[in-house]
Protein backbone atom coordinates (compact mmCIF):
# COMPACT_ATOMS: atom_id res chain seq x y z
CA UNK A 1 0.00 0.00 0.00
CA UNK A 2 1.06 3.56 -0.72
CA UNK A 3 0.13 6.76 1.06
CA UNK A 4 0.34 10.13 -0.65
CA UNK A 5 0.08 13.36 1.32
CA UNK A 6 -0.14 16.74 -0.38
CA UNK A 7 0.79 20.04 1.21
CA UNK A 8 1.57 23.59 0.20
CA UNK A 9 -1.80 24.84 -0.95
CA UNK A 10 -3.22 28.17 0.10
CA UNK A 11 -4.40 31.58 -1.02
CA UNK A 12 -2.28 33.59 -3.44
CA UNK A 13 -2.81 36.63 -5.62
CA UNK A 14 -2.87 36.36 -9.38
CA UNK A 15 0.64 36.37 -10.77
CA UNK A 16 2.03 34.76 -7.65
CA UNK A 17 3.62 31.38 -7.06
CA UNK A 18 3.06 28.33 -4.88
CA UNK A 19 4.93 25.08 -4.49
CA UNK A 20 2.95 21.94 -3.76
CA UNK A 21 4.52 18.84 -2.24
CA UNK A 22 3.45 15.21 -2.49
CA UNK A 23 5.12 12.97 0.07
CA UNK A 24 4.93 9.25 -0.59
CA UNK A 25 5.27 6.49 1.99
CA UNK A 26 4.68 2.77 2.17
CA UNK A 27 5.41 0.53 -0.82
CA UNK A 28 6.85 3.36 -2.89
CA UNK A 29 8.78 0.88 -5.07
CA UNK A 30 5.46 0.11 -6.78
CA UNK A 31 5.08 3.68 -8.02
CA UNK A 32 6.16 4.13 -11.64
CA UNK A 33 4.88 7.66 -12.10
CA UNK A 34 3.55 10.53 -10.01
CA UNK A 35 1.09 13.00 -11.43
CA UNK A 36 -0.64 16.15 -10.31
CA UNK A 37 -4.31 16.62 -11.07
CA UNK A 38 -6.75 19.33 -10.15
CA UNK A 39 -10.49 19.63 -9.88
CA UNK A 40 -12.37 22.89 -9.87
CA UNK A 41 -16.00 23.09 -8.70
CA UNK A 42 -18.32 21.74 -11.35
CA UNK A 43 -15.48 20.55 -13.56
CA UNK A 44 -13.84 17.22 -14.26
CA UNK A 45 -10.56 16.28 -12.70
CA UNK A 46 -7.72 17.39 -14.99
CA UNK A 47 -4.24 15.89 -15.32
CA UNK A 48 -1.66 18.69 -15.17
CA UNK A 49 1.77 17.13 -15.04
CA UNK A 50 3.44 13.76 -14.60
CA UNK A 51 6.94 12.63 -13.77
CA UNK A 52 7.93 9.07 -14.57
CA UNK A 53 10.44 6.77 -12.90
CA UNK A 54 13.00 7.57 -15.61
CA UNK A 55 12.68 11.27 -14.81
CA UNK A 56 10.81 12.22 -17.95
CA UNK A 57 8.00 14.72 -17.58
CA UNK A 58 4.88 15.77 -19.44
CA UNK A 59 2.51 18.71 -19.02
CA UNK A 60 -0.98 19.70 -20.00
CA UNK A 61 -1.13 22.64 -22.40
CA UNK A 62 -2.98 24.67 -19.79
CA UNK A 63 0.05 24.74 -17.48
CA UNK A 64 3.00 24.24 -19.83
CA UNK A 65 5.57 26.96 -19.27
CA UNK A 66 4.08 27.96 -15.90
CA UNK A 67 4.19 24.78 -13.79
CA UNK A 68 7.20 22.58 -13.17
CA UNK A 69 7.10 19.06 -11.74
CA UNK A 70 10.17 17.71 -10.00
CA UNK A 71 11.14 15.13 -7.41
CA UNK A 72 13.51 14.49 -4.55
CA UNK A 73 14.11 10.75 -4.44
CA UNK A 74 15.83 10.93 -1.05
CA UNK A 75 12.69 12.43 0.45
CA UNK A 76 10.19 10.39 -1.63
CA UNK A 77 8.60 13.69 -2.51
CA UNK A 78 7.34 15.17 -5.76
CA UNK A 79 6.85 18.90 -6.14
CA UNK A 80 4.72 21.08 -8.36
CA UNK A 81 6.11 24.59 -8.70
CA UNK A 82 3.29 26.82 -9.89
CA UNK A 83 4.18 30.23 -11.31
CA UNK A 84 2.19 33.03 -12.90
CA UNK A 85 -0.95 31.77 -11.21
CA UNK A 86 -4.33 32.79 -12.57
CA UNK A 87 -7.76 32.84 -10.95
CA UNK A 88 -8.73 29.93 -13.20
CA UNK A 89 -6.05 27.83 -11.49
CA UNK A 90 -8.25 27.78 -8.39
CA UNK A 91 -9.02 24.15 -7.59
CA UNK A 92 -8.27 21.26 -5.30
CA UNK A 93 -4.94 19.76 -6.35
CA UNK A 94 -4.40 16.04 -6.03
CA UNK A 95 -1.34 13.86 -6.17
CA UNK A 96 -1.68 10.52 -8.02
CA UNK A 97 0.60 7.51 -8.02
CA UNK A 98 0.60 5.14 -10.93
CA UNK A 99 0.08 2.60 -12.27
CA UNK A 100 -2.15 1.42 -9.44
CA UNK A 101 -4.01 4.68 -8.99
CA UNK A 102 -3.13 5.87 -5.49
CA UNK A 103 -4.55 9.27 -4.57
CA UNK A 104 -3.80 11.84 -1.93
CA UNK A 105 -6.45 13.75 -0.03
CA UNK A 106 -5.97 16.97 -1.99
CA UNK A 107 -4.89 20.48 -1.15
CA UNK A 108 -6.85 23.64 -1.93
CA UNK A 109 -5.31 26.33 -4.10
CA UNK A 110 -7.15 29.63 -4.38
CA UNK A 111 -5.94 32.40 -6.66
CA UNK A 112 -7.49 35.81 -6.12
CA UNK A 113 -7.77 38.40 -8.86
mmCIF file of N, CA and C in Angstrom, residues 20-62:
data_model
loop_
_atom_site.group_PDB
_atom_site.id
_atom_site.type_symbol
_atom_site.label_atom_id
_atom_site.label_comp_id
_atom_site.label_asym_id
_atom_site.label_seq_id
_atom_site.Cartn_x
_atom_site.Cartn_y
_atom_site.Cartn_z
ATOM 1 N N UNK A 20 3.631 23.057 -4.395
ATOM 2 C CA UNK A 20 2.954 21.941 -3.756
ATOM 3 C C UNK A 20 3.930 20.785 -3.577
ATOM 4 N N UNK A 21 3.709 20.026 -2.514
ATOM 5 C CA UNK A 21 4.521 18.844 -2.240
ATOM 6 C C UNK A 21 3.626 17.624 -2.142
ATOM 7 N N UNK A 22 4.137 16.493 -2.599
ATOM 8 C CA UNK A 22 3.452 15.215 -2.487
ATOM 9 C C UNK A 22 4.443 14.231 -1.885
ATOM 10 N N UNK A 23 4.219 13.888 -0.624
ATOM 11 C CA UNK A 23 5.119 12.975 0.070
ATOM 12 C C UNK A 23 4.546 11.568 0.008
ATOM 13 N N UNK A 24 5.358 10.635 -0.460
ATOM 14 C CA UNK A 24 4.927 9.247 -0.591
ATOM 15 C C UNK A 24 5.542 8.391 0.508
ATOM 16 N N UNK A 25 4.771 7.443 0.994
ATOM 17 C CA UNK A 25 5.270 6.492 1.989
ATOM 18 C C UNK A 25 4.631 5.134 1.739
ATOM 19 N N UNK A 26 5.181 4.123 2.372
ATOM 20 C CA UNK A 26 4.678 2.772 2.172
ATOM 21 C C UNK A 26 5.463 2.074 1.076
ATOM 22 N N UNK A 27 4.775 1.330 0.246
ATOM 23 C CA UNK A 27 5.410 0.534 -0.816
ATOM 24 C C UNK A 27 5.711 1.407 -2.029
ATOM 25 N N UNK A 28 6.585 2.376 -1.835
ATOM 26 C CA UNK A 28 6.849 3.361 -2.888
ATOM 27 C C UNK A 28 7.534 2.738 -4.105
ATOM 28 N N UNK A 29 8.127 1.548 -3.935
ATOM 29 C CA UNK A 29 8.784 0.885 -5.071
ATOM 30 C C UNK A 29 7.771 0.532 -6.161
ATOM 31 N N UNK A 30 6.485 0.462 -5.800
ATOM 32 C CA UNK A 30 5.464 0.108 -6.777
ATOM 33 C C UNK A 30 5.032 1.291 -7.639
ATOM 34 N N UNK A 31 5.474 2.483 -7.276
ATOM 35 C CA UNK A 31 5.082 3.682 -8.022
ATOM 36 C C UNK A 31 5.992 3.854 -9.233
ATOM 37 N N UNK A 32 5.402 3.935 -10.406
ATOM 38 C CA UNK A 32 6.158 4.133 -11.639
ATOM 39 C C UNK A 32 6.031 5.548 -12.181
ATOM 40 N N UNK A 33 5.059 6.273 -11.670
ATOM 41 C CA UNK A 33 4.881 7.661 -12.095
ATOM 42 C C UNK A 33 4.069 8.386 -11.029
ATOM 43 N N UNK A 34 4.338 9.670 -10.904
ATOM 44 C CA UNK A 34 3.552 10.531 -10.015
ATOM 45 C C UNK A 34 2.996 11.669 -10.857
ATOM 46 N N UNK A 35 1.722 11.929 -10.677
ATOM 47 C CA UNK A 35 1.094 13.000 -11.428
ATOM 48 C C UNK A 35 0.348 13.952 -10.512
ATOM 49 N N UNK A 36 0.191 15.154 -10.992
ATOM 50 C CA UNK A 36 -0.638 16.151 -10.310
ATOM 51 C C UNK A 36 -1.888 16.391 -11.140
ATOM 52 N N UNK A 37 -3.024 16.316 -10.470
ATOM 53 C CA UNK A 37 -4.314 16.617 -11.071
ATOM 54 C C UNK A 37 -4.935 17.778 -10.307
ATOM 55 N N UNK A 38 -5.958 18.355 -10.882
ATOM 56 C CA UNK A 38 -6.748 19.334 -10.149
ATOM 57 C C UNK A 38 -8.209 19.202 -10.532
ATOM 58 N N UNK A 39 -9.057 19.639 -9.619
ATOM 59 C CA UNK A 39 -10.487 19.631 -9.885
ATOM 60 C C UNK A 39 -11.101 20.900 -9.339
ATOM 61 N N UNK A 40 -11.660 21.671 -10.239
ATOM 62 C CA UNK A 40 -12.367 22.887 -9.871
ATOM 63 C C UNK A 40 -13.838 22.549 -9.686
ATOM 64 N N UNK A 41 -14.570 23.352 -8.921
ATOM 65 C CA UNK A 41 -15.997 23.090 -8.701
ATOM 66 C C UNK A 41 -16.762 22.989 -10.016
ATOM 67 N N UNK A 42 -17.516 21.929 -10.155
ATOM 68 C CA UNK A 42 -18.324 21.744 -11.349
ATOM 69 C C UNK A 42 -17.575 21.272 -12.566
ATOM 70 N N UNK A 43 -16.291 20.976 -12.418
ATOM 71 C CA UNK A 43 -15.484 20.546 -13.558
ATOM 72 C C UNK A 43 -14.896 19.168 -13.296
ATOM 73 N N UNK A 44 -14.477 18.525 -14.378
ATOM 74 C CA UNK A 44 -13.844 17.218 -14.257
ATOM 75 C C UNK A 44 -12.417 17.362 -13.755
ATOM 76 N N UNK A 45 -11.945 16.299 -13.146
ATOM 77 C CA UNK A 45 -10.560 16.284 -12.702
ATOM 78 C C UNK A 45 -9.644 16.312 -13.922
ATOM 79 N N UNK A 46 -8.602 17.120 -13.848
ATOM 80 C CA UNK A 46 -7.716 17.389 -14.986
ATOM 81 C C UNK A 46 -6.278 17.008 -14.632
ATOM 82 N N UNK A 47 -5.651 16.231 -15.502
ATOM 83 C CA UNK A 47 -4.237 15.887 -15.315
ATOM 84 C C UNK A 47 -3.386 17.065 -15.758
ATOM 85 N N UNK A 48 -2.478 17.513 -14.884
ATOM 86 C CA UNK A 48 -1.659 18.686 -15.173
ATOM 87 C C UNK A 48 -0.231 18.327 -15.566
ATOM 88 N N UNK A 49 0.361 17.432 -14.823
ATOM 89 C CA UNK A 49 1.770 17.128 -15.035
ATOM 90 C C UNK A 49 2.061 15.745 -14.472
ATOM 91 N N UNK A 50 3.033 15.087 -15.069
ATOM 92 C CA UNK A 50 3.437 13.763 -14.603
ATOM 93 C C UNK A 50 4.948 13.656 -14.696
ATOM 94 N N UNK A 51 5.524 12.947 -13.725
ATOM 95 C CA UNK A 51 6.940 12.634 -13.769
ATOM 96 C C UNK A 51 7.076 11.128 -13.618
ATOM 97 N N UNK A 52 7.822 10.515 -14.526
ATOM 98 C CA UNK A 52 7.928 9.068 -14.565
ATOM 99 C C UNK A 52 9.189 8.609 -13.826
ATOM 100 N N UNK A 53 9.310 7.309 -13.650
ATOM 101 C CA UNK A 53 10.437 6.765 -12.897
ATOM 102 C C UNK A 53 11.777 7.050 -13.581
ATOM 103 N N UNK A 54 11.747 7.248 -14.908
ATOM 104 C CA UNK A 54 13.003 7.568 -15.608
ATOM 105 C C UNK A 54 13.310 9.057 -15.580
ATOM 106 N N UNK A 55 12.450 9.838 -14.921
ATOM 107 C CA UNK A 55 12.682 11.270 -14.809
ATOM 108 C C UNK A 55 12.036 12.106 -15.893
ATOM 109 N N UNK A 56 11.465 11.463 -16.883
ATOM 110 C CA UNK A 56 10.810 12.223 -17.947
ATOM 111 C C UNK A 56 9.534 12.862 -17.419
ATOM 112 N N UNK A 57 9.163 13.968 -18.033
ATOM 113 C CA UNK A 57 7.995 14.719 -17.576
ATOM 114 C C UNK A 57 7.082 15.043 -18.746
ATOM 115 N N UNK A 58 5.853 15.345 -18.435
ATOM 116 C CA UNK A 58 4.883 15.770 -19.439
ATOM 117 C C UNK A 58 3.907 16.727 -18.766
ATOM 118 N N UNK A 59 3.387 17.667 -19.563
ATOM 119 C CA UNK A 59 2.513 18.708 -19.023
ATOM 120 C C UNK A 59 1.277 18.892 -19.897
ATOM 121 N N UNK A 60 0.203 19.283 -19.259
ATOM 122 C CA UNK A 60 -0.978 19.701 -20.000
ATOM 123 C C UNK A 60 -0.698 21.073 -20.615
ATOM 124 N N UNK A 61 -1.330 21.349 -21.738
ATOM 125 C CA UNK A 61 -1.129 22.635 -22.404
ATOM 126 C C UNK A 61 -1.504 23.804 -21.497
ATOM 127 N N UNK A 62 -2.485 23.580 -20.633
ATOM 128 C CA UNK A 62 -2.983 24.666 -19.788
ATOM 129 C C UNK A 62 -1.951 25.160 -18.776
#
